[in-house]
Structure formats: C-alpha cells, structure tokens
C-alpha cells in the first residue's frame, strides 16, 4: 500500500496541517530531500549567527532554562537543552526504528542477500573513522570523542545526494539507506552503552519489560495506536532513569512495533465499510469505516505517517538550533583549527567514511561477496561514500555526550561543521568525475522494456498490430495483481482495438509460495490454447493454488488433464517463465503488478484512469512522428 494512501485513510491530519500554512511551491520544496537539507542548513546558519551575535548570552541561557513536567509528587525536571537531546531526539530515533522495522519486514531489506555488501561497507565506515580519529587523539579526554565520527546523518546525506548527485539516483539511494540502517543501529548502540553514566539496573529491567510488551502487543494483533504509544513512553522514562541514553530506547521501541503487508480480508472489509458509509453517511457508520481502515494499515505505518513530518521539520531543526551554535569569537576558531580534536573529527568523517565505505563496498563486490545495485557504478558508490562523511545530527549528539569541557565540545563541533562542507564538496567532485570519465550519469533502475513484445511468443490480448501497448508483469498469488485485472479490463474497454494487452510472469516465491506453480499452470493451459481462461481462474481462486486445485481448474476448462499435469513440469515452460522473470529484472520491475506503457515503465498509481491518461499521452506523442496503427507505438 502506498504511503499516500495510508496518509489518506489513516484519519490523521496533523502532518498536513504542519505544512498546510505555506504556499504550494514552498510545500513542494519542503517535501523534497533537498528541501529538508536546506532547512537544516538554514537553521545551522541561524544558530551560528545567534551564538556569535550580541545576543549570544540569550542563546546559551535559553537552552539552560529549566523545564519541569510533574504529576503530584512525580515529575521530570531538565534543562531545555536536555529535553531536546533526551526527549525530542528519542522521537527521532523512534521514527528511524519504525522505518528500519518496515524495511526489514516488507521493504528493501526483505531480501537478506542485499544486506551483505551494505553491511560490510557499513563496518568499514565505522571502524576506519574511529581508528583515524584515535590515531590523532589517542589519550586523555580527547580520546572519548571517537564515537563522534562513526555516525552519518541520513537526512542530510540524502539531501546532499539530491543536490550534488546524479539526476536520477533511486538505486544509489536504496544502497545508501540500507547502509545507513546498519550505521544507525550501531551508532545508537554506542550512544546507549559507551556514553551512559551510572546505570540503574531496576530501570533498565523495566525498559526491557516494556520492549517485551511491545512485541506481545504485535503478536496478539493489537491494532489501536495508543497502547503502543503508552508503552513506548514508559520505555523512554525507564531508560532515562536507568542512565542509558534515551536514543537507544527510541530505536529499540521502533524496532519492536510490527510491520506487514496489507492483509486482503482487512482491506476488503475496509472497502465494504466505506461503501456502507457512502450509502448511509451516519456518524456511527463513519466511525466503523475509520476503524476498519485503521485495522488494514499496520500500526508501524500509521505512527510513521504522524511522526515523520514532525521529526523532519521540527525535531531535527530544533536540535540543530540548540547544538550547532558555537561562539567562534575570542580566538576560538583559530584554536579549533589548531586542535587535534577538530582535525580528528574531519579526518574520521571525511577520509574515514570515504575510504572505509568505498573501499570495502568495491572490494567486496570484486571479491564476489555481494553485488552493487543494478544501475549503480563504482564511481557513484565512492560519491555516496564521500557524502556519508556528513555526520551532523548523530555527531553533534555524541559531541554533547563525549566531552564535559565546553572548549572540547566547541572544537569537536567545528570539526563536524567543517566535515559537512568538505564531505559535500568531495561528493560533488567524485560524482562529476564519475559522470565525465565513466559516463555514470544516472543511478536508477532501467525504465525501458528489455525484451520487445513478440506477438508470436508473448501472451497478447487484442490486435497484434494495435498502435498502443500495455505490458503487465504479474504474480497469480498477488492480491494487487488480482485487482489489476479489473483495471486492465477497463483500459482495454476504453481503447478497444487500438490496444494490445500483454501479460508476462513475475512470480515472487519469497512472498507468494504458490506463485511459480500457478505460472506453470497458466503456461500448461496455454499449451492447449487456454492461457487467458486459466489466467482468469487463477486470479479468481488465489487462495486455492495447490496442484490438485489446478488440475480441477484444467478439468473445468475441458483440457486434457493428464497432459496438463505433465506440462506443469515441462522444462520448456519453466524456461519461458524464467525468461519473463529475467526480462522483468532487466527492465527494472521489482514488484507486482508492474506496467509498461509501450516500452516505458509506468511509475506511480496503476488505476484505470491513470493508465488511460498515460496511454493517451503516448499516442499523442507518437502521432507527430508519423507513427500509425501498423507500427505499435513504443513497442
């Protein structure tokens, strides 16, 4: 289910209200990664200007202001700066934990083999920076700063990638995000363990019990949000009392909140309730419809929808405002530029990340330990490694924990800010060289159909020489593909003989265990001239795709059942399915359903209205070129 859909049906309006007061162009810019990075840069500049202005005393005094939250005799009292670092940043890491759990459960990290190379690169990007820092600061209080150089700021990194990276970098972005998952987990663990003081065992035990409670809530299928929120707050309070930094509580709590693919019965139930509300718009029916939709969307994603805008546009900018302001007057800048702490941070972040991540990633790929993502070149990996030297948020947080001396904190902060500028510049240079010397100008999945449509070999519905072509890669066990059959029927009805519809196989056995057998059944039926009839039966009976059921469908269609069962294991039919899967891989199709309009991969919603509009655009674009009905457009 798309993020846009979950936002639309989650019943939460706070994120929209957060940005809704701005103009449309400004809202669009803020929603981009470059926009969020620009906000951080602006806030950082404001912090530096404020700290170096005649009002610098007010800047320092603001974050030292005490703020208390009390209920009777119980309460928490901390300075405003500690509330930001210990409470607001816990929310930030909670959102990171939610995103990591989703990626591990249903996202890019479900294929564990994709983790090998990013994890190895992540290890290199953690170890070498720390070693380089300690080579410059091997003893005394300065040595405690080794943790400053191990983390990367994901938001800033992606923003910089949007500004200085390839024009299209979706695959490189996925690789870097996978690497950052490992980076975040290790960095938060280091914060929680290496920079904690005076642990209280009873509070730590209570936090662990809270984490177990979150797991049990998920196991028992609790779908309401508030129990998870209450338990997460208990975990935060217990961790705060334990002496362990609360960032680890946020990350751990987010990781314990389950994520899963939408379940068909719950989605269908929500649809029925909305139909009932449309027919009878009464408050109680609307409430039931809202609850049905909430059941269909995992708690993990509902929490992300609500918290992510606040984390990006409030928490991180406020954190930057509170932590980036260094008073450089009185010779501090000159002292910082002579300080081994400053240059240890710069060396660790800029050189350590660049060499550690880049060398391990490329060396691991060359050694066969993993492979780079499709469409990503070696130079682009090095460019991403350079941008990983932007530590900022995590680095500034550790600066405040590692050093008790204000002077040491300021010198380390200067190093973090210098690294931000130098790492971005190095990334820009590497990306430009990769483009000029190696032609690495994009880092995305292919968008062009790898194997042209062949009416003699493909499964085609409609005239073979129709001027428009719609290709679908589908999985017979995928519920979204089943609904897409209705979409395809509407599109075919709209265009009539002007459209040919092509179905190719993309079974996803890791998700749908019967998908490969069902694809073989369609091909076995096709050998007897009944591909499309079997195609419709398989989608109509997605929950019954066992071998005996398939034999029954063959009998219902009047096929030779004995021949049908023999053909299920025919190597030629199996090879045909593999050829479709290979063409999907080469064409950039990663999920089902994936559509191609002509020879171009469709990106975005696949409802009938959207596909019809794109096909119409394809026809309009082809007409001035003299393309006629005898030469299928884009195929």
mmCIF file of C-alpha atoms in Angstrom, residues 151-537:
data_model
loop_
_atom_site.group_PDB
_atom_site.id
_atom_site.type_symbol
_atom_site.label_atom_id
_atom_site.label_comp_id
_atom_site.label_asym_id
_atom_site.label_seq_id
_atom_site.Cartn_x
_atom_site.Cartn_y
_atom_site.Cartn_z
ATOM 1 C CA UNK A 151 27.573 8.034 12.511
ATOM 2 C CA UNK A 152 26.140 9.607 9.377
ATOM 3 C CA UNK A 153 23.180 11.953 9.113
ATOM 4 C CA UNK A 154 20.743 10.152 6.810
ATOM 5 C CA UNK A 155 18.529 13.177 6.188
ATOM 6 C CA UNK A 156 21.461 15.464 5.368
ATOM 7 C CA UNK A 157 23.118 12.763 3.252
ATOM 8 C CA UNK A 158 20.010 12.253 1.111
ATOM 9 C CA UNK A 159 19.523 15.979 0.783
ATOM 10 C CA UNK A 160 23.111 16.411 -0.373
ATOM 11 C CA UNK A 161 22.652 13.486 -2.778
ATOM 12 C CA UNK A 162 19.650 15.272 -4.302
ATOM 13 C CA UNK A 163 21.725 18.443 -4.700
ATOM 14 C CA UNK A 164 25.087 17.128 -5.968
ATOM 15 C CA UNK A 165 24.402 13.537 -7.028
ATOM 16 C CA UNK A 166 23.172 12.032 -10.317
ATOM 17 C CA UNK A 167 19.952 13.420 -11.776
ATOM 18 C CA UNK A 168 18.230 10.110 -11.015
ATOM 19 C CA UNK A 169 19.672 8.148 -8.097
ATOM 20 C CA UNK A 170 16.971 5.824 -6.770
ATOM 21 C CA UNK A 171 19.180 2.715 -6.718
ATOM 22 C CA UNK A 172 22.121 4.508 -5.110
ATOM 23 C CA UNK A 173 19.688 5.960 -2.584
ATOM 24 C CA UNK A 174 18.448 2.459 -1.684
ATOM 25 C CA UNK A 175 22.040 1.234 -1.274
ATOM 26 C CA UNK A 176 22.932 4.151 0.993
ATOM 27 C CA UNK A 177 19.730 3.773 3.032
ATOM 28 C CA UNK A 178 20.496 0.088 3.568
ATOM 29 C CA UNK A 179 23.986 1.026 4.721
ATOM 30 C CA UNK A 180 22.552 3.723 6.996
ATOM 31 C CA UNK A 181 20.288 1.162 8.691
ATOM 32 C CA UNK A 182 23.366 -0.655 9.986
ATOM 33 C CA UNK A 183 25.097 2.660 10.692
ATOM 34 C CA UNK A 184 22.151 3.943 12.762
ATOM 35 C CA UNK A 185 21.799 0.754 14.794
ATOM 36 C CA UNK A 186 25.499 0.686 15.690
ATOM 37 C CA UNK A 187 25.673 4.429 16.374
ATOM 38 C CA UNK A 188 22.661 4.326 18.699
ATOM 39 C CA UNK A 189 24.095 1.284 20.475
ATOM 40 C CA UNK A 190 27.367 3.135 21.003
ATOM 41 C CA UNK A 191 25.499 6.140 22.366
ATOM 42 C CA UNK A 192 23.485 3.966 24.732
ATOM 43 C CA UNK A 193 26.412 1.904 26.002
ATOM 44 C CA UNK A 194 29.643 3.910 25.682
ATOM 45 C CA UNK A 195 28.235 7.292 26.684
ATOM 46 C CA UNK A 196 25.911 6.369 29.527
ATOM 47 C CA UNK A 197 26.621 7.026 33.198
ATOM 48 C CA UNK A 198 25.649 5.325 36.472
ATOM 49 C CA UNK A 199 23.215 2.684 35.223
ATOM 50 C CA UNK A 200 20.218 1.830 37.413
ATOM 51 C CA UNK A 201 19.519 -1.867 36.950
ATOM 52 C CA UNK A 202 15.871 -1.761 38.061
ATOM 53 C CA UNK A 203 15.041 0.911 35.487
ATOM 54 C CA UNK A 204 16.886 -0.981 32.756
ATOM 55 C CA UNK A 205 14.906 -4.144 33.584
ATOM 56 C CA UNK A 206 11.676 -2.136 33.396
ATOM 57 C CA UNK A 207 12.667 -0.841 29.939
ATOM 58 C CA UNK A 208 13.333 -4.399 28.749
ATOM 59 C CA UNK A 209 9.923 -5.481 30.078
ATOM 60 C CA UNK A 210 8.383 -2.613 28.124
ATOM 61 C CA UNK A 211 10.084 -3.778 24.922
ATOM 62 C CA UNK A 212 8.730 -7.298 25.523
ATOM 63 C CA UNK A 213 5.267 -5.771 25.987
ATOM 64 C CA UNK A 214 5.520 -4.069 22.571
ATOM 65 C CA UNK A 215 6.399 -7.400 20.974
ATOM 66 C CA UNK A 216 3.425 -9.085 22.680
ATOM 67 C CA UNK A 217 1.055 -6.331 21.551
ATOM 68 C CA UNK A 218 2.104 -7.061 17.983
ATOM 69 C CA UNK A 219 1.855 -10.828 18.427
ATOM 70 C CA UNK A 220 -1.690 -10.536 19.769
ATOM 71 C CA UNK A 221 -2.707 -8.324 16.854
ATOM 72 C CA UNK A 222 -3.470 -5.159 18.824
ATOM 73 C CA UNK A 223 -4.258 -2.637 16.117
ATOM 74 C CA UNK A 224 -5.014 0.534 18.067
ATOM 75 C CA UNK A 225 -2.146 3.001 18.348
ATOM 76 C CA UNK A 226 -2.474 4.239 21.925
ATOM 77 C CA UNK A 227 -1.290 1.055 23.725
ATOM 78 C CA UNK A 228 1.964 1.154 21.733
ATOM 79 C CA UNK A 229 2.431 4.859 22.479
ATOM 80 C CA UNK A 230 1.864 4.406 26.223
ATOM 81 C CA UNK A 231 4.339 1.522 26.417
ATOM 82 C CA UNK A 232 6.905 3.472 24.352
ATOM 83 C CA UNK A 233 6.622 6.408 26.785
ATOM 84 C CA UNK A 234 7.171 4.009 29.702
ATOM 85 C CA UNK A 235 10.282 2.636 27.975
ATOM 86 C CA UNK A 236 11.586 6.173 27.434
ATOM 87 C CA UNK A 237 11.066 7.126 31.090
ATOM 88 C CA UNK A 238 12.651 3.903 32.356
ATOM 89 C CA UNK A 239 15.659 4.372 30.070
ATOM 90 C CA UNK A 240 16.050 7.983 31.217
ATOM 91 C CA UNK A 241 16.047 6.829 34.848
ATOM 92 C CA UNK A 242 18.470 3.996 34.068
ATOM 93 C CA UNK A 243 21.276 6.322 32.981
ATOM 94 C CA UNK A 244 21.375 4.866 29.458
ATOM 95 C CA UNK A 245 20.888 7.492 26.763
ATOM 96 C CA UNK A 246 17.290 7.567 25.569
ATOM 97 C CA UNK A 247 18.208 7.368 21.885
ATOM 98 C CA UNK A 248 18.591 3.610 22.301
ATOM 99 C CA UNK A 249 15.089 3.447 23.810
ATOM 100 C CA UNK A 250 13.624 5.226 20.791
ATOM 101 C CA UNK A 251 15.378 2.974 18.282
ATOM 102 C CA UNK A 252 14.593 -0.242 20.172
ATOM 103 C CA UNK A 253 10.925 0.664 20.654
ATOM 104 C CA UNK A 254 10.528 1.456 16.945
ATOM 105 C CA UNK A 255 12.111 -1.869 16.001
ATOM 106 C CA UNK A 256 9.599 -3.743 18.193
ATOM 107 C CA UNK A 257 6.487 -2.331 16.507
ATOM 108 C CA UNK A 258 5.455 -4.742 13.731
ATOM 109 C CA UNK A 259 5.009 -4.006 10.060
ATOM 110 C CA UNK A 260 3.440 -6.299 7.482
ATOM 111 C CA UNK A 261 1.900 -6.257 4.055
ATOM 112 C CA UNK A 262 -1.784 -5.269 3.884
ATOM 113 C CA UNK A 263 -3.964 -8.296 4.531
ATOM 114 C CA UNK A 264 -6.601 -8.881 1.918
ATOM 115 C CA UNK A 265 -9.547 -9.623 4.289
ATOM 116 C CA UNK A 266 -8.915 -6.414 6.253
ATOM 117 C CA UNK A 267 -8.549 -4.317 3.080
ATOM 118 C CA UNK A 268 -11.758 -5.781 1.652
ATOM 119 C CA UNK A 269 -13.518 -5.201 4.978
ATOM 120 C CA UNK A 270 -12.481 -1.545 4.938
ATOM 121 C CA UNK A 271 -13.790 -1.211 1.379
ATOM 122 C CA UNK A 272 -17.157 -2.656 2.428
ATOM 123 C CA UNK A 273 -17.456 -0.231 5.323
ATOM 124 C CA UNK A 274 -16.657 2.750 3.075
ATOM 125 C CA UNK A 275 -19.292 1.582 0.632
ATOM 126 C CA UNK A 276 -21.753 1.389 3.516
ATOM 127 C CA UNK A 277 -20.804 4.905 4.634
ATOM 128 C CA UNK A 278 -21.265 6.263 1.122
ATOM 129 C CA UNK A 279 -24.742 4.760 1.050
ATOM 130 C CA UNK A 280 -25.576 5.796 4.616
ATOM 131 C CA UNK A 281 -23.342 8.674 5.832
ATOM 132 C CA UNK A 282 -24.151 8.333 9.531
ATOM 133 C CA UNK A 283 -21.607 9.062 12.311
ATOM 134 C CA UNK A 284 -21.566 5.511 13.682
ATOM 135 C CA UNK A 285 -21.067 4.049 10.214
ATOM 136 C CA UNK A 286 -18.256 6.535 9.537
ATOM 137 C CA UNK A 287 -16.573 5.608 12.809
ATOM 138 C CA UNK A 288 -16.770 1.928 11.935
ATOM 139 C CA UNK A 289 -15.332 2.667 8.491
ATOM 140 C CA UNK A 290 -12.464 4.635 10.019
ATOM 141 C CA UNK A 291 -11.688 1.798 12.433
ATOM 142 C CA UNK A 292 -11.811 -0.738 9.600
ATOM 143 C CA UNK A 293 -9.263 1.286 7.622
ATOM 144 C CA UNK A 294 -7.043 1.636 10.701
ATOM 145 C CA UNK A 295 -7.092 -2.158 11.090
ATOM 146 C CA UNK A 296 -5.944 -2.538 7.476
ATOM 147 C CA UNK A 297 -2.907 -0.250 7.933
ATOM 148 C CA UNK A 298 -0.161 -1.520 10.307
ATOM 149 C CA UNK A 299 0.432 0.492 13.487
ATOM 150 C CA UNK A 300 4.025 0.936 12.333
ATOM 151 C CA UNK A 301 2.999 2.856 9.221
ATOM 152 C CA UNK A 302 0.300 4.858 10.978
ATOM 153 C CA UNK A 303 2.856 6.063 13.511
ATOM 154 C CA UNK A 304 5.278 6.948 10.722
ATOM 155 C CA UNK A 305 2.632 8.973 8.910
ATOM 156 C CA UNK A 306 2.022 11.046 12.043
ATOM 157 C CA UNK A 307 5.566 11.368 13.399
ATOM 158 C CA UNK A 308 7.781 11.581 10.309
ATOM 159 C CA UNK A 309 6.892 15.195 9.338
ATOM 160 C CA UNK A 310 7.423 16.331 12.935
ATOM 161 C CA UNK A 311 10.768 14.524 13.141
ATOM 162 C CA UNK A 312 11.987 16.037 9.856
ATOM 163 C CA UNK A 313 10.606 19.561 10.127
ATOM 164 C CA UNK A 314 10.598 20.166 13.901
ATOM 165 C CA UNK A 315 12.770 17.766 15.915
ATOM 166 C CA UNK A 316 15.938 17.787 13.797
ATOM 167 C CA UNK A 317 15.898 21.552 13.035
ATOM 168 C CA UNK A 318 15.329 22.395 16.731
ATOM 169 C CA UNK A 319 18.149 20.012 17.656
ATOM 170 C CA UNK A 320 20.437 21.747 15.136
ATOM 171 C CA UNK A 321 19.455 25.148 16.514
ATOM 172 C CA UNK A 322 20.311 24.051 20.051
ATOM 173 C CA UNK A 323 23.577 22.243 19.275
ATOM 174 C CA UNK A 324 25.223 23.895 16.267
ATOM 175 C CA UNK A 325 25.682 27.331 17.788
ATOM 176 C CA UNK A 326 29.378 27.721 18.580
ATOM 177 C CA UNK A 327 30.705 31.108 19.694
ATOM 178 C CA UNK A 328 33.750 31.472 17.456
ATOM 179 C CA UNK A 329 34.812 34.831 18.879
ATOM 180 C CA UNK A 330 37.726 35.329 21.199
ATOM 181 C CA UNK A 331 40.110 33.204 19.154
ATOM 182 C CA UNK A 332 38.075 30.003 19.413
ATOM 183 C CA UNK A 333 38.045 29.448 15.638
ATOM 184 C CA UNK A 334 41.812 29.803 15.428
ATOM 185 C CA UNK A 335 42.230 27.477 18.408
ATOM 186 C CA UNK A 336 39.835 24.954 16.865
ATOM 187 C CA UNK A 337 41.745 24.949 13.584
ATOM 188 C CA UNK A 338 44.880 24.037 15.534
ATOM 189 C CA UNK A 339 43.128 21.425 17.669
ATOM 190 C CA UNK A 340 43.739 17.700 17.098
ATOM 191 C CA UNK A 341 40.108 17.097 18.099
ATOM 192 C CA UNK A 342 38.845 19.262 15.222
ATOM 193 C CA UNK A 343 41.075 17.591 12.660
ATOM 194 C CA UNK A 344 40.493 14.145 14.132
ATOM 195 C CA UNK A 345 36.785 14.635 13.520
ATOM 196 C CA UNK A 346 37.380 15.938 9.993
ATOM 197 C CA UNK A 347 39.823 13.124 9.194
ATOM 198 C CA UNK A 348 37.498 10.451 10.562
ATOM 199 C CA UNK A 349 34.332 11.691 8.879
ATOM 200 C CA UNK A 350 35.648 12.894 5.519
ATOM 201 C CA UNK A 351 38.507 10.474 4.806
ATOM 202 C CA UNK A 352 37.486 7.595 7.068
ATOM 203 C CA UNK A 353 33.964 7.302 5.688
ATOM 204 C CA UNK A 354 35.080 7.816 2.079
ATOM 205 C CA UNK A 355 37.805 5.175 2.184
ATOM 206 C CA UNK A 356 36.148 2.816 4.655
ATOM 207 C CA UNK A 357 32.813 2.568 2.855
ATOM 208 C CA UNK A 358 34.097 2.961 -0.693
ATOM 209 C CA UNK A 359 36.995 0.505 -0.477
ATOM 210 C CA UNK A 360 35.009 -2.206 1.334
ATOM 211 C CA UNK A 361 31.979 -1.889 -0.969
ATOM 212 C CA UNK A 362 34.009 -2.067 -4.184
ATOM 213 C CA UNK A 363 36.402 -4.668 -2.808
ATOM 214 C CA UNK A 364 33.516 -6.828 -1.578
ATOM 215 C CA UNK A 365 31.808 -6.630 -4.965
ATOM 216 C CA UNK A 366 35.039 -7.573 -6.745
ATOM 217 C CA UNK A 367 35.559 -10.497 -4.361
ATOM 218 C CA UNK A 368 32.060 -11.802 -5.059
ATOM 219 C CA UNK A 369 30.741 -11.190 -1.534
ATOM 220 C CA UNK A 370 27.831 -9.239 -2.969
ATOM 221 C CA UNK A 371 26.995 -7.081 -5.925
ATOM 222 C CA UNK A 372 26.336 -3.417 -6.424
ATOM 223 C CA UNK A 373 22.715 -2.457 -7.086
ATOM 224 C CA UNK A 374 21.620 -2.571 -10.705
ATOM 225 C CA UNK A 375 22.348 0.753 -12.394
ATOM 226 C CA UNK A 376 24.912 1.928 -9.815
ATOM 227 C CA UNK A 377 28.528 2.404 -10.927
ATOM 228 C CA UNK A 378 31.732 2.231 -8.848
ATOM 229 C CA UNK A 379 32.245 5.991 -9.059
ATOM 230 C CA UNK A 380 28.744 6.604 -7.716
ATOM 231 C CA UNK A 381 29.431 4.292 -4.777
ATOM 232 C CA UNK A 382 32.504 6.389 -3.995
ATOM 233 C CA UNK A 383 30.409 9.551 -4.290
ATOM 234 C CA UNK A 384 27.869 8.147 -1.828
ATOM 235 C CA UNK A 385 30.704 7.111 0.489
ATOM 236 C CA UNK A 386 32.002 10.683 0.438
ATOM 237 C CA UNK A 387 28.586 12.085 1.373
ATOM 238 C CA UNK A 388 28.421 9.604 4.263
ATOM 239 C CA UNK A 389 31.001 11.837 5.930
ATOM 240 C CA UNK A 390 28.157 14.205 6.820
ATOM 241 C CA UNK A 391 27.748 13.264 10.477
ATOM 242 C CA UNK A 392 25.872 16.315 11.771
ATOM 243 C CA UNK A 393 22.845 15.156 13.839
ATOM 244 C CA UNK A 394 24.332 11.962 15.295
ATOM 245 C CA UNK A 395 27.800 13.516 15.577
ATOM 246 C CA UNK A 396 26.558 16.626 17.390
ATOM 247 C CA UNK A 397 24.563 14.446 19.766
ATOM 248 C CA UNK A 398 27.667 12.414 20.652
ATOM 249 C CA UNK A 399 29.753 15.602 20.975
ATOM 250 C CA UNK A 400 27.482 16.678 23.818
ATOM 251 C CA UNK A 401 27.806 13.282 25.494
ATOM 252 C CA UNK A 402 31.521 12.658 24.969
ATOM 253 C CA UNK A 403 33.037 15.880 26.290
ATOM 254 C CA UNK A 404 32.428 17.566 29.630
ATOM 255 C CA UNK A 405 34.622 20.532 28.721
ATOM 256 C CA UNK A 406 32.835 23.268 26.792
ATOM 257 C CA UNK A 407 36.071 24.031 24.918
ATOM 258 C CA UNK A 408 36.428 20.445 23.710
ATOM 259 C CA UNK A 409 32.756 20.392 22.703
ATOM 260 C CA UNK A 410 33.187 23.559 20.671
ATOM 261 C CA UNK A 411 36.307 22.251 18.922
ATOM 262 C CA UNK A 412 34.559 18.991 18.039
ATOM 263 C CA UNK A 413 31.504 20.902 16.802
ATOM 264 C CA UNK A 414 33.703 22.978 14.499
ATOM 265 C CA UNK A 415 35.093 19.698 13.145
ATOM 266 C CA UNK A 416 31.589 18.379 12.479
ATOM 267 C CA UNK A 417 30.638 21.561 10.612
ATOM 268 C CA UNK A 418 33.867 21.522 8.587
ATOM 269 C CA UNK A 419 33.251 17.874 7.717
ATOM 270 C CA UNK A 420 29.759 18.779 6.483
ATOM 271 C CA UNK A 421 31.204 21.239 3.974
ATOM 272 C CA UNK A 422 34.195 19.124 2.935
ATOM 273 C CA UNK A 423 32.250 15.870 2.579
ATOM 274 C CA UNK A 424 29.647 17.574 0.402
ATOM 275 C CA UNK A 425 32.343 19.109 -1.773
ATOM 276 C CA UNK A 426 34.186 15.798 -2.088
ATOM 277 C CA UNK A 427 30.954 14.048 -3.035
ATOM 278 C CA UNK A 428 30.238 16.653 -5.731
ATOM 279 C CA UNK A 429 33.741 16.223 -7.174
ATOM 280 C CA UNK A 430 33.548 12.405 -7.223
ATOM 281 C CA UNK A 431 30.107 12.403 -8.862
ATOM 282 C CA UNK A 432 31.311 14.839 -11.557
ATOM 283 C CA UNK A 433 34.392 12.716 -12.272
ATOM 284 C CA UNK A 434 32.279 9.540 -12.426
ATOM 285 C CA UNK A 435 29.975 11.195 -14.953
ATOM 286 C CA UNK A 436 32.754 12.617 -17.131
ATOM 287 C CA UNK A 437 35.247 9.736 -17.015
ATOM 288 C CA UNK A 438 32.915 6.738 -16.822
ATOM 289 C CA UNK A 439 29.573 8.029 -18.110
ATOM 290 C CA UNK A 440 27.860 7.323 -14.761
ATOM 291 C CA UNK A 441 25.126 9.933 -15.064
ATOM 292 C CA UNK A 442 22.183 8.057 -13.527
ATOM 293 C CA UNK A 443 21.919 5.533 -10.710
ATOM 294 C CA UNK A 444 18.401 4.206 -11.137
ATOM 295 C CA UNK A 445 16.642 1.072 -12.258
ATOM 296 C CA UNK A 446 16.086 0.706 -16.006
ATOM 297 C CA UNK A 447 12.817 2.143 -17.259
ATOM 298 C CA UNK A 448 12.793 0.645 -20.770
ATOM 299 C CA UNK A 449 11.231 -2.727 -21.602
ATOM 300 C CA UNK A 450 14.166 -5.074 -22.037
ATOM 301 C CA UNK A 451 12.570 -7.548 -24.451
ATOM 302 C CA UNK A 452 10.266 -6.073 -27.117
ATOM 303 C CA UNK A 453 6.779 -7.527 -27.377
ATOM 304 C CA UNK A 454 6.668 -10.548 -29.678
ATOM 305 C CA UNK A 455 3.091 -11.471 -30.713
ATOM 306 C CA UNK A 456 4.287 -14.966 -31.641
ATOM 307 C CA UNK A 457 5.807 -15.642 -28.229
ATOM 308 C CA UNK A 458 4.106 -13.308 -25.743
ATOM 309 C CA UNK A 459 0.588 -13.705 -24.376
ATOM 310 C CA UNK A 460 -1.257 -10.914 -26.182
ATOM 311 C CA UNK A 461 -4.898 -9.887 -25.882
ATOM 312 C CA UNK A 462 -6.069 -7.592 -28.667
ATOM 313 C CA UNK A 463 -4.866 -6.955 -32.234
ATOM 314 C CA UNK A 464 -1.192 -7.813 -32.701
ATOM 315 C CA UNK A 465 -0.651 -4.583 -34.678
ATOM 316 C CA UNK A 466 -2.582 -2.260 -32.332
ATOM 317 C CA UNK A 467 -0.998 1.214 -32.071
ATOM 318 C CA UNK A 468 -0.905 1.114 -28.241
ATOM 319 C CA UNK A 469 0.687 -1.472 -25.972
ATOM 320 C CA UNK A 470 0.211 -2.151 -22.264
ATOM 321 C CA UNK A 471 2.509 -4.781 -20.706
ATOM 322 C CA UNK A 472 1.944 -6.157 -17.214
ATOM 323 C CA UNK A 473 4.363 -8.213 -15.141
ATOM 324 C CA UNK A 474 2.171 -10.113 -12.691
ATOM 325 C CA UNK A 475 2.035 -12.768 -9.977
ATOM 326 C CA UNK A 476 -1.041 -15.011 -9.765
ATOM 327 C CA UNK A 477 -0.935 -15.051 -5.951
ATOM 328 C CA UNK A 478 -0.551 -11.287 -5.579
ATOM 329 C CA UNK A 479 -3.843 -9.707 -4.376
ATOM 330 C CA UNK A 480 -2.973 -6.390 -6.017
ATOM 331 C CA UNK A 481 -2.483 -8.163 -9.348
ATOM 332 C CA UNK A 482 -5.945 -9.678 -8.958
ATOM 333 C CA UNK A 483 -7.441 -6.220 -8.607
ATOM 334 C CA UNK A 484 -5.302 -5.005 -11.514
ATOM 335 C CA UNK A 485 -7.082 -7.480 -13.792
ATOM 336 C CA UNK A 486 -10.173 -5.321 -13.430
ATOM 337 C CA UNK A 487 -8.084 -2.237 -14.176
ATOM 338 C CA UNK A 488 -6.694 -3.858 -17.333
ATOM 339 C CA UNK A 489 -10.205 -4.782 -18.431
ATOM 340 C CA UNK A 490 -11.333 -1.149 -18.078
ATOM 341 C CA UNK A 491 -8.326 0.066 -20.061
ATOM 342 C CA UNK A 492 -8.987 -2.493 -22.840
ATOM 343 C CA UNK A 493 -12.650 -1.480 -22.962
ATOM 344 C CA UNK A 494 -11.684 2.191 -23.265
ATOM 345 C CA UNK A 495 -9.274 1.740 -26.185
ATOM 346 C CA UNK A 496 -10.887 -1.254 -27.905
ATOM 347 C CA UNK A 497 -8.923 -2.439 -30.965
ATOM 348 C CA UNK A 498 -6.341 0.346 -30.502
ATOM 349 C CA UNK A 499 -4.727 -1.504 -27.590
ATOM 350 C CA UNK A 500 -2.905 -4.783 -27.183
ATOM 351 C CA UNK A 501 -2.504 -6.044 -23.618
ATOM 352 C CA UNK A 502 0.459 -8.294 -22.804
ATOM 353 C CA UNK A 503 0.873 -10.424 -19.679
ATOM 354 C CA UNK A 504 4.294 -11.584 -18.515
ATOM 355 C CA UNK A 505 5.178 -13.622 -15.440
ATOM 356 C CA UNK A 506 6.932 -12.236 -12.381
ATOM 357 C CA UNK A 507 6.262 -14.777 -9.590
ATOM 358 C CA UNK A 508 7.590 -13.720 -6.186
ATOM 359 C CA UNK A 509 8.094 -17.044 -4.349
ATOM 360 C CA UNK A 510 9.572 -15.423 -1.242
ATOM 361 C CA UNK A 511 6.228 -13.703 -0.669
ATOM 362 C CA UNK A 512 3.814 -15.988 -2.566
ATOM 363 C CA UNK A 513 4.879 -19.644 -2.268
ATOM 364 C CA UNK A 514 2.393 -20.908 -4.877
ATOM 365 C CA UNK A 515 3.128 -18.239 -7.484
ATOM 366 C CA UNK A 516 5.619 -20.261 -9.549
ATOM 367 C CA UNK A 517 3.320 -23.296 -9.726
ATOM 368 C CA UNK A 518 0.420 -21.055 -10.739
ATOM 369 C CA UNK A 519 2.523 -19.503 -13.511
ATOM 370 C CA UNK A 520 3.367 -23.007 -14.752
ATOM 371 C CA UNK A 521 -0.355 -23.840 -14.722
ATOM 372 C CA UNK A 522 -1.115 -20.833 -16.926
ATOM 373 C CA UNK A 523 1.589 -21.900 -19.365
ATOM 374 C CA UNK A 524 0.389 -25.525 -19.327
ATOM 375 C CA UNK A 525 -3.107 -24.313 -20.132
ATOM 376 C CA UNK A 526 -1.649 -22.052 -22.810
ATOM 377 C CA UNK A 527 -0.116 -25.105 -24.467
ATOM 378 C CA UNK A 528 -3.707 -26.224 -25.044
ATOM 379 C CA UNK A 529 -4.920 -22.782 -26.151
ATOM 380 C CA UNK A 530 -6.478 -21.750 -22.818
ATOM 381 C CA UNK A 531 -3.960 -19.312 -21.301
ATOM 382 C CA UNK A 532 -6.393 -16.441 -20.762
ATOM 383 C CA UNK A 533 -9.151 -18.677 -19.402
ATOM 384 C CA UNK A 534 -6.722 -20.161 -16.865
ATOM 385 C CA UNK A 535 -5.370 -16.659 -16.173
ATOM 386 C CA UNK A 536 -8.842 -15.543 -15.051
ATOM 387 C CA UNK A 537 -9.468 -18.690 -12.990
#
